[in-house]
Amino acid sequence: MADSPNIVTVTAENFQAVVLEGSFDRPVLVDFWADWCAPCRMLMPILANLASEYRGRFILAKVNTEEQQALAAEFGIRSLPTVQLFKSGRPVDQFMGALPEGQIREFLDRHIPRASDGLLAQAQGLMVAGDLDGARALIDRAREADPENARVALAELQLMAARGEIIEAQAAIDKLPIELAGEPEVLALRGQLRFATALEDAPPESELIVQLSNNPKDSLARYQLAAHQVLRGDYASALENLLTLMKRDRAFQDDAARKGMLAVFDLLGSGDLVAGYRAKMMNALY
């Protein structure tokens, strides 16, 4: 293990450089162990093999707690082995005990980018630029290189949406791997598909504005206008229209206005606009 460039013995003197500063470049897995700990000795070869297999996608840092008691105390180590994963200068996750290799792989894959993720990120950039054929080629390369990467299915779904294949995308989104269900990109995509579906056979935005000027209580026109506004990125106007619709016609399409506001919140994630309209929505409801 001493000859591996991806495994480092860590002391109080080099902890700052190897773990805290180093974790800004790539994740650092810190193994707190001791000679007398039998589970530690069981875990060591598993971690070493994974460090070799992952080829530098993370650094394995070994801390002998008998020799580095101050470090163990600083990070709250109370049982051995304890393994903490550091990213961007701080611990973000940990496990205790000699877990089976499969569980450790799952732990690592939650935090460590896969080689194919770079191809998928490039594909998303091409989608934004409108090069859908180029995105398709990169997604195919990612699937060939790493068929186990669940995010390939998400990229394919995003490509369906970009091509306007709304019905197909709606059918496919519920078939995504369960571990992706709560991902921000999936929540955002659900929102986009909701509004894209609302615009099937809908008039252009300019016509809807005229309809509403003639009849401000036209619930369908207001909802379709909000959908247009969401899809072109005018979230403030969309939220204002959805809030107005929720106040005037809560029963419209099974509470579509409130559900639409929640979908926009998922699209945006956070920020002053979300906080402000979330408060307005709650005030209107209660």
PDB file of C-alpha atoms in Angstrom:
ATOM      1  CA  MET A   1       0.000   0.000   0.000  1.00  0.00           C
ATOM      2  CA  ALA A   2       2.891   2.330   0.688  1.00  0.00           C
ATOM      3  CA  ASP A   3       3.789   2.285  -3.034  1.00  0.00           C
ATOM      4  CA  SER A   4       0.345   3.403  -4.217  1.00  0.00           C
ATOM      5  CA  PRO A   5       0.063   7.076  -5.241  1.00  0.00           C
ATOM      6  CA  ASN A   6      -3.586   7.006  -4.159  1.00  0.00           C
ATOM      7  CA  ILE A   7      -2.991   5.861  -0.565  1.00  0.00           C
ATOM      8  CA  VAL A   8      -1.381   8.238   1.935  1.00  0.00           C
ATOM      9  CA  THR A   9      -0.456   7.853   5.602  1.00  0.00           C
ATOM     10  CA  VAL A  10      -1.773  10.942   7.346  1.00  0.00           C
ATOM     11  CA  THR A  11      -0.542  12.638  10.519  1.00  0.00           C
ATOM     12  CA  ALA A  12      -1.310  15.904  12.234  1.00  0.00           C
ATOM     13  CA  GLU A  13       1.473  17.489  10.187  1.00  0.00           C
ATOM     14  CA  ASN A  14       0.090  16.668   6.729  1.00  0.00           C
ATOM     15  CA  PHE A  15      -3.656  16.379   7.435  1.00  0.00           C
ATOM     16  CA  GLN A  16      -4.291  19.964   6.313  1.00  0.00           C
ATOM     17  CA  ALA A  17      -2.541  19.487   2.973  1.00  0.00           C
ATOM     18  CA  VAL A  18      -3.644  15.929   2.152  1.00  0.00           C
ATOM     19  CA  VAL A  19      -7.214  15.885   3.455  1.00  0.00           C
ATOM     20  CA  LEU A  20      -8.584  19.394   3.863  1.00  0.00           C
ATOM     21  CA  GLU A  21      -6.855  21.091   0.922  1.00  0.00           C
ATOM     22  CA  GLY A  22      -6.651  17.941  -1.173  1.00  0.00           C
ATOM     23  CA  SER A  23     -10.388  17.326  -0.965  1.00  0.00           C
ATOM     24  CA  PHE A  24     -11.006  20.440  -3.063  1.00  0.00           C
ATOM     25  CA  ASP A  25      -9.380  18.600  -5.992  1.00  0.00           C
ATOM     26  CA  ARG A  26     -10.910  15.152  -5.440  1.00  0.00           C
ATOM     27  CA  PRO A  27     -12.667  13.296  -2.620  1.00  0.00           C
ATOM     28  CA  VAL A  28     -10.522  11.998   0.233  1.00  0.00           C
ATOM     29  CA  LEU A  29     -11.579   8.860   2.111  1.00  0.00           C
ATOM     30  CA  VAL A  30     -10.094   8.921   5.618  1.00  0.00           C
ATOM     31  CA  ASP A  31      -9.725   5.538   7.334  1.00  0.00           C
ATOM     32  CA  PHE A  32      -9.372   5.907  11.113  1.00  0.00           C
ATOM     33  CA  TRP A  33      -7.863   2.625  12.349  1.00  0.00           C
ATOM     34  CA  ALA A  34      -5.665   1.015  15.030  1.00  0.00           C
ATOM     35  CA  ASP A  35      -3.377  -2.028  15.186  1.00  0.00           C
ATOM     36  CA  TRP A  36      -5.455  -3.764  17.868  1.00  0.00           C
ATOM     37  CA  CYS A  37      -8.694  -3.453  15.832  1.00  0.00           C
ATOM     38  CA  ALA A  38      -9.485  -6.718  14.004  1.00  0.00           C
ATOM     39  CA  PRO A  39     -12.271  -5.197  11.846  1.00  0.00           C
ATOM     40  CA  CYS A  40      -9.789  -2.500  10.808  1.00  0.00           C
ATOM     41  CA  ARG A  41      -7.449  -5.173   9.461  1.00  0.00           C
ATOM     42  CA  MET A  42     -10.369  -6.776   7.573  1.00  0.00           C
ATOM     43  CA  LEU A  43     -11.302  -3.446   6.016  1.00  0.00           C
ATOM     44  CA  MET A  44      -7.816  -2.331   4.980  1.00  0.00           C
ATOM     45  CA  PRO A  45      -7.337  -4.570   1.906  1.00  0.00           C
ATOM     46  CA  ILE A  46     -10.845  -3.783   0.648  1.00  0.00           C
ATOM     47  CA  LEU A  47     -10.195  -0.042   0.784  1.00  0.00           C
ATOM     48  CA  ALA A  48      -6.757  -0.477  -0.784  1.00  0.00           C
ATOM     49  CA  ASN A  49      -8.164  -2.501  -3.675  1.00  0.00           C
ATOM     50  CA  LEU A  50     -10.873   0.093  -4.279  1.00  0.00           C
ATOM     51  CA  ALA A  51      -8.329   2.924  -4.226  1.00  0.00           C
ATOM     52  CA  SER A  52      -6.399   1.061  -6.920  1.00  0.00           C
ATOM     53  CA  GLU A  53      -9.489   0.219  -8.961  1.00  0.00           C
ATOM     54  CA  TYR A  54     -10.842   3.782  -8.924  1.00  0.00           C
ATOM     55  CA  ARG A  55      -7.495   4.978 -10.369  1.00  0.00           C
ATOM     56  CA  GLY A  56      -7.149   8.249  -8.499  1.00  0.00           C
ATOM     57  CA  ARG A  57     -10.789   9.297  -8.458  1.00  0.00           C
ATOM     58  CA  PHE A  58     -10.347   9.462  -4.680  1.00  0.00           C
ATOM     59  CA  ILE A  59      -7.436   9.454  -2.242  1.00  0.00           C
ATOM     60  CA  LEU A  60      -7.364   6.958   0.628  1.00  0.00           C
ATOM     61  CA  ALA A  61      -5.894   8.606   3.740  1.00  0.00           C
ATOM     62  CA  LYS A  62      -4.861   6.312   6.611  1.00  0.00           C
ATOM     63  CA  VAL A  63      -4.934   7.662  10.177  1.00  0.00           C
ATOM     64  CA  ASN A  64      -3.480   5.484  12.939  1.00  0.00           C
ATOM     65  CA  THR A  65      -5.574   6.657  15.869  1.00  0.00           C
ATOM     66  CA  GLU A  66      -3.123   5.319  18.471  1.00  0.00           C
ATOM     67  CA  GLU A  67      -0.457   7.626  17.084  1.00  0.00           C
ATOM     68  CA  GLN A  68      -2.803  10.474  16.086  1.00  0.00           C
ATOM     69  CA  GLN A  69      -5.147  10.723  19.045  1.00  0.00           C
ATOM     70  CA  ALA A  70      -5.664  14.459  18.627  1.00  0.00           C
ATOM     71  CA  LEU A  71      -6.945  13.987  15.072  1.00  0.00           C
ATOM     72  CA  ALA A  72      -9.291  11.224  16.185  1.00  0.00           C
ATOM     73  CA  ALA A  73     -10.671  13.441  18.941  1.00  0.00           C
ATOM     74  CA  GLU A  74     -11.052  16.430  16.631  1.00  0.00           C
ATOM     75  CA  PHE A  75     -13.280  14.460  14.262  1.00  0.00           C
ATOM     76  CA  GLY A  76     -15.289  12.707  16.947  1.00  0.00           C
ATOM     77  CA  ILE A  77     -14.003   9.183  16.354  1.00  0.00           C
ATOM     78  CA  ARG A  78     -15.501   6.941  19.047  1.00  0.00           C
ATOM     79  CA  SER A  79     -15.404   3.506  17.418  1.00  0.00           C
ATOM     80  CA  LEU A  80     -13.099   1.777  14.956  1.00  0.00           C
ATOM     81  CA  PRO A  81     -12.935   1.509  12.112  1.00  0.00           C
ATOM     82  CA  THR A  82     -14.598   4.795  11.183  1.00  0.00           C
ATOM     83  CA  VAL A  83     -14.283   5.967   7.588  1.00  0.00           C
ATOM     84  CA  GLN A  84     -15.092   9.569   6.689  1.00  0.00           C
ATOM     85  CA  LEU A  85     -15.330  11.059   3.218  1.00  0.00           C
ATOM     86  CA  PHE A  86     -14.112  14.646   2.771  1.00  0.00           C
ATOM     87  CA  LYS A  87     -15.094  16.984  -0.045  1.00  0.00           C
ATOM     88  CA  SER A  88     -14.330  20.702  -0.349  1.00  0.00           C
ATOM     89  CA  GLY A  89     -12.488  20.747   2.969  1.00  0.00           C
ATOM     90  CA  ARG A  90     -15.070  19.082   5.202  1.00  0.00           C
ATOM     91  CA  PRO A  91     -16.465  15.633   6.031  1.00  0.00           C
ATOM     92  CA  VAL A  92     -19.684  14.978   4.110  1.00  0.00           C
ATOM     93  CA  ASP A  93     -20.432  11.335   4.946  1.00  0.00           C
ATOM     94  CA  GLN A  94     -19.107   8.395   6.937  1.00  0.00           C
ATOM     95  CA  PHE A  95     -19.570   4.740   7.794  1.00  0.00           C
ATOM     96  CA  MET A  96     -18.444   2.639  10.732  1.00  0.00           C
ATOM     97  CA  GLY A  97     -17.398  -0.982  10.849  1.00  0.00           C
ATOM     98  CA  ALA A  98     -16.003  -3.354   8.229  1.00  0.00           C
ATOM     99  CA  LEU A  99     -18.732  -3.125   5.595  1.00  0.00           C
ATOM    100  CA  PRO A 100     -18.856  -5.553   2.655  1.00  0.00           C
ATOM    101  CA  GLU A 101     -17.174  -4.331  -0.516  1.00  0.00           C
ATOM    102  CA  GLY A 102     -20.498  -3.867  -2.318  1.00  0.00           C
ATOM    103  CA  GLN A 103     -21.800  -1.472   0.321  1.00  0.00           C
ATOM    104  CA  ILE A 104     -18.544   0.488   0.255  1.00  0.00           C
ATOM    105  CA  ARG A 105     -18.842   0.831  -3.530  1.00  0.00           C
ATOM    106  CA  GLU A 106     -22.357   2.207  -3.113  1.00  0.00           C
ATOM    107  CA  PHE A 107     -21.039   4.645  -0.509  1.00  0.00           C
ATOM    108  CA  LEU A 108     -18.271   5.830  -2.839  1.00  0.00           C
ATOM    109  CA  ASP A 109     -20.492   6.109  -5.902  1.00  0.00           C
ATOM    110  CA  ARG A 110     -22.830   8.488  -4.075  1.00  0.00           C
ATOM    111  CA  HIS A 111     -20.002  11.001  -3.883  1.00  0.00           C
ATOM    112  CA  ILE A 112     -17.402  10.249  -6.538  1.00  0.00           C
ATOM    113  CA  PRO A 113     -18.013  11.240 -10.152  1.00  0.00           C
ATOM    114  CA  ARG A 114     -17.892   8.381 -12.631  1.00  0.00           C
ATOM    115  CA  ALA A 115     -15.699   8.622 -15.706  1.00  0.00           C
ATOM    116  CA  SER A 116     -18.803   8.708 -17.935  1.00  0.00           C
ATOM    117  CA  ASP A 117     -20.266  11.680 -16.045  1.00  0.00           C
ATOM    118  CA  GLY A 118     -17.958  13.980 -17.997  1.00  0.00           C
ATOM    119  CA  LEU A 119     -19.454  12.775 -21.285  1.00  0.00           C
ATOM    120  CA  LEU A 120     -22.965  13.313 -19.928  1.00  0.00           C
ATOM    121  CA  ALA A 121     -22.086  16.838 -18.790  1.00  0.00           C
ATOM    122  CA  GLN A 122     -20.821  17.602 -22.301  1.00  0.00           C
ATOM    123  CA  ALA A 123     -24.014  16.139 -23.750  1.00  0.00           C
ATOM    124  CA  GLN A 124     -26.123  18.441 -21.583  1.00  0.00           C
ATOM    125  CA  GLY A 125     -24.089  21.406 -22.809  1.00  0.00           C
ATOM    126  CA  LEU A 126     -24.783  20.411 -26.415  1.00  0.00           C
ATOM    127  CA  MET A 127     -28.511  20.120 -25.649  1.00  0.00           C
ATOM    128  CA  VAL A 128     -28.521  23.677 -24.324  1.00  0.00           C
ATOM    129  CA  ALA A 129     -26.706  24.793 -27.489  1.00  0.00           C
ATOM    130  CA  GLY A 130     -29.258  22.975 -29.662  1.00  0.00           C
ATOM    131  CA  ASP A 131     -26.887  20.295 -30.990  1.00  0.00           C
ATOM    132  CA  LEU A 132     -29.148  17.337 -30.251  1.00  0.00           C
ATOM    133  CA  ASP A 133     -27.365  14.952 -32.630  1.00  0.00           C
ATOM    134  CA  GLY A 134     -24.050  15.687 -30.932  1.00  0.00           C
ATOM    135  CA  ALA A 135     -25.672  15.124 -27.535  1.00  0.00           C
ATOM    136  CA  ARG A 136     -27.063  11.783 -28.738  1.00  0.00           C
ATOM    137  CA  ALA A 137     -23.593  10.644 -29.796  1.00  0.00           C
ATOM    138  CA  LEU A 138     -22.060  11.540 -26.421  1.00  0.00           C
ATOM    139  CA  ILE A 139     -24.836   9.790 -24.500  1.00  0.00           C
ATOM    140  CA  ASP A 140     -24.262   6.677 -26.592  1.00  0.00           C
ATOM    141  CA  ARG A 141     -20.535   6.835 -25.788  1.00  0.00           C
ATOM    142  CA  ALA A 142     -21.302   7.193 -22.076  1.00  0.00           C
ATOM    143  CA  ARG A 143     -23.629   4.185 -22.130  1.00  0.00           C
ATOM    144  CA  GLU A 144     -21.036   2.081 -23.951  1.00  0.00           C
ATOM    145  CA  ALA A 145     -18.263   3.111 -21.545  1.00  0.00           C
ATOM    146  CA  ASP A 146     -20.308   2.754 -18.351  1.00  0.00           C
ATOM    147  CA  PRO A 147     -23.610   0.872 -18.788  1.00  0.00           C
ATOM    148  CA  GLU A 148     -24.148   0.796 -15.013  1.00  0.00           C
ATOM    149  CA  ASN A 149     -24.302   4.598 -14.723  1.00  0.00           C
ATOM    150  CA  ALA A 150     -27.930   5.405 -13.839  1.00  0.00           C
ATOM    151  CA  ARG A 151     -27.488   8.992 -15.027  1.00  0.00           C
ATOM    152  CA  VAL A 152     -27.308   7.797 -18.636  1.00  0.00           C
ATOM    153  CA  ALA A 153     -31.058   7.133 -18.443  1.00  0.00           C
ATOM    154  CA  LEU A 154     -31.622  10.662 -17.121  1.00  0.00           C
ATOM    155  CA  ALA A 155     -29.603  12.177 -19.981  1.00  0.00           C
ATOM    156  CA  GLU A 156     -31.648  10.189 -22.495  1.00  0.00           C
ATOM    157  CA  LEU A 157     -34.834  11.487 -20.912  1.00  0.00           C
ATOM    158  CA  GLN A 158     -33.550  15.071 -21.063  1.00  0.00           C
ATOM    159  CA  LEU A 159     -32.796  14.524 -24.754  1.00  0.00           C
ATOM    160  CA  MET A 160     -36.367  13.287 -25.345  1.00  0.00           C
ATOM    161  CA  ALA A 161     -37.689  16.468 -23.762  1.00  0.00           C
ATOM    162  CA  ALA A 162     -35.321  18.639 -25.808  1.00  0.00           C
ATOM    163  CA  ARG A 163     -36.608  16.948 -28.986  1.00  0.00           C
ATOM    164  CA  GLY A 164     -40.192  17.643 -28.011  1.00  0.00           C
ATOM    165  CA  GLU A 165     -40.996  13.973 -27.420  1.00  0.00           C
ATOM    166  CA  ILE A 166     -43.181  14.901 -24.467  1.00  0.00           C
ATOM    167  CA  ILE A 167     -45.455  11.853 -24.357  1.00  0.00           C
ATOM    168  CA  GLU A 168     -42.475   9.500 -24.517  1.00  0.00           C
ATOM    169  CA  ALA A 169     -40.642  11.452 -21.840  1.00  0.00           C
ATOM    170  CA  GLN A 170     -43.669  11.450 -19.555  1.00  0.00           C
ATOM    171  CA  ALA A 171     -43.872   7.669 -19.864  1.00  0.00           C
ATOM    172  CA  ALA A 172     -40.135   7.205 -19.276  1.00  0.00           C
ATOM    173  CA  ILE A 173     -39.642   9.464 -16.277  1.00  0.00           C
ATOM    174  CA  ASP A 174     -41.396   7.087 -13.892  1.00  0.00           C
ATOM    175  CA  LYS A 175     -39.089   4.301 -15.041  1.00  0.00           C
ATOM    176  CA  LEU A 176     -35.894   6.070 -13.956  1.00  0.00           C
ATOM    177  CA  PRO A 177     -33.771   4.228 -11.366  1.00  0.00           C
ATOM    178  CA  ILE A 178     -35.122   4.789  -7.863  1.00  0.00           C
ATOM    179  CA  GLU A 179     -31.917   6.453  -6.682  1.00  0.00           C
ATOM    180  CA  LEU A 180     -32.548   9.326  -9.098  1.00  0.00           C
ATOM    181  CA  ALA A 181     -36.141  10.027  -8.032  1.00  0.00           C
ATOM    182  CA  GLY A 182     -35.292  12.929  -5.727  1.00  0.00           C
ATOM    183  CA  GLU A 183     -32.467  14.409  -7.796  1.00  0.00           C
ATOM    184  CA  PRO A 184     -32.906  18.133  -8.577  1.00  0.00           C
ATOM    185  CA  GLU A 185     -32.578  17.488 -12.325  1.00  0.00           C
ATOM    186  CA  VAL A 186     -35.412  14.942 -12.201  1.00  0.00           C
ATOM    187  CA  LEU A 187     -37.680  17.247 -10.193  1.00  0.00           C
ATOM    188  CA  ALA A 188     -36.938  20.078 -12.627  1.00  0.00           C
ATOM    189  CA  LEU A 189     -37.617  17.847 -15.617  1.00  0.00           C
ATOM    190  CA  ARG A 190     -40.960  16.762 -14.152  1.00  0.00           C
ATOM    191  CA  GLY A 191     -41.902  20.411 -13.942  1.00  0.00           C
ATOM    192  CA  GLN A 192     -40.844  21.130 -17.509  1.00  0.00           C
ATOM    193  CA  LEU A 193     -42.816  18.161 -18.797  1.00  0.00           C
ATOM    194  CA  ARG A 194     -45.890  19.266 -16.824  1.00  0.00           C
ATOM    195  CA  PHE A 195     -45.897  22.644 -18.549  1.00  0.00           C
ATOM    196  CA  ALA A 196     -44.957  21.271 -21.948  1.00  0.00           C
ATOM    197  CA  THR A 197     -47.942  18.917 -21.715  1.00  0.00           C
ATOM    198  CA  ALA A 198     -50.176  21.863 -20.811  1.00  0.00           C
ATOM    199  CA  LEU A 199     -49.231  23.564 -24.095  1.00  0.00           C
ATOM    200  CA  GLU A 200     -50.338  20.733 -26.382  1.00  0.00           C
ATOM    201  CA  ASP A 201     -52.789  22.377 -28.823  1.00  0.00           C
ATOM    202  CA  ALA A 202     -52.540  25.665 -26.855  1.00  0.00           C
ATOM    203  CA  PRO A 203     -52.696  29.050 -28.641  1.00  0.00           C
ATOM    204  CA  PRO A 204     -49.556  31.206 -28.929  1.00  0.00           C
ATOM    205  CA  GLU A 205     -48.666  33.382 -25.966  1.00  0.00           C
ATOM    206  CA  SER A 206     -49.782  36.565 -27.754  1.00  0.00           C
ATOM    207  CA  GLU A 207     -53.283  35.162 -28.290  1.00  0.00           C
ATOM    208  CA  LEU A 208     -53.568  34.101 -24.656  1.00  0.00           C
ATOM    209  CA  ILE A 209     -52.659  37.605 -23.507  1.00  0.00           C
ATOM    210  CA  VAL A 210     -55.507  38.992 -25.636  1.00  0.00           C
ATOM    211  CA  GLN A 211     -57.928  36.366 -24.290  1.00  0.00           C
ATOM    212  CA  LEU A 212     -57.065  37.307 -20.711  1.00  0.00           C
ATOM    213  CA  SER A 213     -57.413  41.011 -21.381  1.00  0.00           C
ATOM    214  CA  ASN A 214     -60.947  40.298 -22.620  1.00  0.00           C
ATOM    215  CA  ASN A 215     -61.737  37.811 -19.857  1.00  0.00           C
ATOM    216  CA  PRO A 216     -59.385  37.849 -16.822  1.00  0.00           C
ATOM    217  CA  LYS A 217     -61.313  34.899 -15.319  1.00  0.00           C
ATOM    218  CA  ASP A 218     -60.407  32.529 -18.197  1.00  0.00           C
ATOM    219  CA  SER A 219     -58.634  29.868 -16.100  1.00  0.00           C
ATOM    220  CA  LEU A 220     -57.389  27.759 -18.996  1.00  0.00           C
ATOM    221  CA  ALA A 221     -55.887  30.759 -20.788  1.00  0.00           C
ATOM    222  CA  ARG A 222     -54.125  31.895 -17.604  1.00  0.00           C
ATOM    223  CA  TYR A 223     -52.698  28.440 -16.959  1.00  0.00           C
ATOM    224  CA  GLN A 224     -51.479  28.074 -20.546  1.00  0.00           C
ATOM    225  CA  LEU A 225     -49.937  31.541 -20.421  1.00  0.00           C
ATOM    226  CA  ALA A 226     -48.074  30.557 -17.250  1.00  0.00           C
ATOM    227  CA  ALA A 227     -46.856  27.410 -19.018  1.00  0.00           C
ATOM    228  CA  HIS A 228     -45.481  29.493 -21.910  1.00  0.00           C
ATOM    229  CA  GLN A 229     -43.756  31.784 -19.410  1.00  0.00           C
ATOM    230  CA  VAL A 230     -42.156  28.880 -17.551  1.00  0.00           C
ATOM    231  CA  LEU A 231     -40.762  27.310 -20.707  1.00  0.00           C
ATOM    232  CA  ARG A 232     -39.194  30.565 -21.861  1.00  0.00           C
ATOM    233  CA  GLY A 233     -37.749  31.252 -18.402  1.00  0.00           C
ATOM    234  CA  ASP A 234     -40.009  34.089 -17.194  1.00  0.00           C
ATOM    235  CA  TYR A 235     -40.598  32.438 -13.822  1.00  0.00           C
ATOM    236  CA  ALA A 236     -41.740  35.560 -11.978  1.00  0.00           C
ATOM    237  CA  SER A 237     -44.606  36.187 -14.412  1.00  0.00           C
ATOM    238  CA  ALA A 238     -45.510  32.507 -14.409  1.00  0.00           C
ATOM    239  CA  LEU A 239     -45.683  32.353 -10.627  1.00  0.00           C
ATOM    240  CA  GLU A 240     -47.800  35.500 -10.496  1.00  0.00           C
ATOM    241  CA  ASN A 241     -50.288  34.015 -12.972  1.00  0.00           C
ATOM    242  CA  LEU A 242     -50.384  30.693 -11.145  1.00  0.00           C
ATOM    243  CA  LEU A 243     -50.932  32.442  -7.807  1.00  0.00           C
ATOM    244  CA  THR A 244     -53.772  34.493  -9.308  1.00  0.00           C
ATOM    245  CA  LEU A 245     -55.324  31.342 -10.736  1.00  0.00           C
ATOM    246  CA  MET A 246     -54.994  29.487  -7.436  1.00  0.00           C
ATOM    247  CA  LYS A 247     -56.801  32.280  -5.597  1.00  0.00           C
ATOM    248  CA  ARG A 248     -59.606  32.549  -8.187  1.00  0.00           C
ATOM    249  CA  ASP A 249     -60.165  28.946  -9.231  1.00  0.00           C
ATOM    250  CA  ARG A 250     -58.615  26.429  -6.846  1.00  0.00           C
ATOM    251  CA  ALA A 251     -60.578  23.565  -8.418  1.00  0.00           C
ATOM    252  CA  PHE A 252     -59.203  24.181 -11.924  1.00  0.00           C
ATOM    253  CA  GLN A 253     -57.824  20.899 -13.310  1.00  0.00           C
ATOM    254  CA  ASP A 254     -57.514  19.287  -9.869  1.00  0.00           C
ATOM    255  CA  ASP A 255     -55.614  22.123  -8.154  1.00  0.00           C
ATOM    256  CA  ALA A 256     -53.314  22.614 -11.150  1.00  0.00           C
ATOM    257  CA  ALA A 257     -52.281  26.136 -10.143  1.00  0.00           C
ATOM    258  CA  ARG A 258     -50.913  25.115  -6.743  1.00  0.00           C
ATOM    259  CA  LYS A 259     -49.235  22.030  -8.214  1.00  0.00           C
ATOM    260  CA  GLY A 260     -47.792  24.229 -10.952  1.00  0.00           C
ATOM    261  CA  MET A 261     -46.287  26.604  -8.388  1.00  0.00           C
ATOM    262  CA  LEU A 262     -44.683  23.649  -6.624  1.00  0.00           C
ATOM    263  CA  ALA A 263     -43.285  22.470  -9.959  1.00  0.00           C
ATOM    264  CA  VAL A 264     -41.724  25.892 -10.556  1.00  0.00           C
ATOM    265  CA  PHE A 265     -40.214  25.792  -7.064  1.00  0.00           C
ATOM    266  CA  ASP A 266     -38.626  22.459  -7.991  1.00  0.00           C
ATOM    267  CA  LEU A 267     -37.308  23.976 -11.211  1.00  0.00           C
ATOM    268  CA  LEU A 268     -35.685  26.889  -9.420  1.00  0.00           C
ATOM    269  CA  GLY A 269     -34.562  25.076  -6.269  1.00  0.00           C
ATOM    270  CA  SER A 270     -34.150  28.093  -4.000  1.00  0.00           C
ATOM    271  CA  GLY A 271     -33.664  31.855  -3.986  1.00  0.00           C
ATOM    272  CA  ASP A 272     -35.601  34.997  -3.188  1.00  0.00           C
ATOM    273  CA  LEU A 273     -38.212  34.393  -5.895  1.00  0.00           C
ATOM    274  CA  VAL A 274     -39.035  30.946  -4.545  1.00  0.00           C
ATOM    275  CA  ALA A 275     -39.077  32.112  -0.923  1.00  0.00           C
ATOM    276  CA  GLY A 276     -41.329  35.059  -1.735  1.00  0.00           C
ATOM    277  CA  TYR A 277     -43.884  33.099  -3.736  1.00  0.00           C
ATOM    278  CA  ARG A 278     -43.826  30.162  -1.356  1.00  0.00           C
ATOM    279  CA  ALA A 279     -44.871  32.586   1.405  1.00  0.00           C
ATOM    280  CA  LYS A 280     -47.571  34.100  -0.839  1.00  0.00           C
ATOM    281  CA  MET A 281     -48.870  30.633  -1.676  1.00  0.00           C
ATOM    282  CA  MET A 282     -49.067  29.651   1.986  1.00  0.00           C
ATOM    283  CA  ASN A 283     -50.855  32.888   2.873  1.00  0.00           C
ATOM    284  CA  ALA A 284     -53.389  32.267   0.096  1.00  0.00           C
ATOM    285  CA  LEU A 285     -53.979  28.707   1.278  1.00  0.00           C
ATOM    286  CA  TYR A 286     -54.340  29.477   4.984  1.00  0.00           C
TER     287      TYR A 286
END
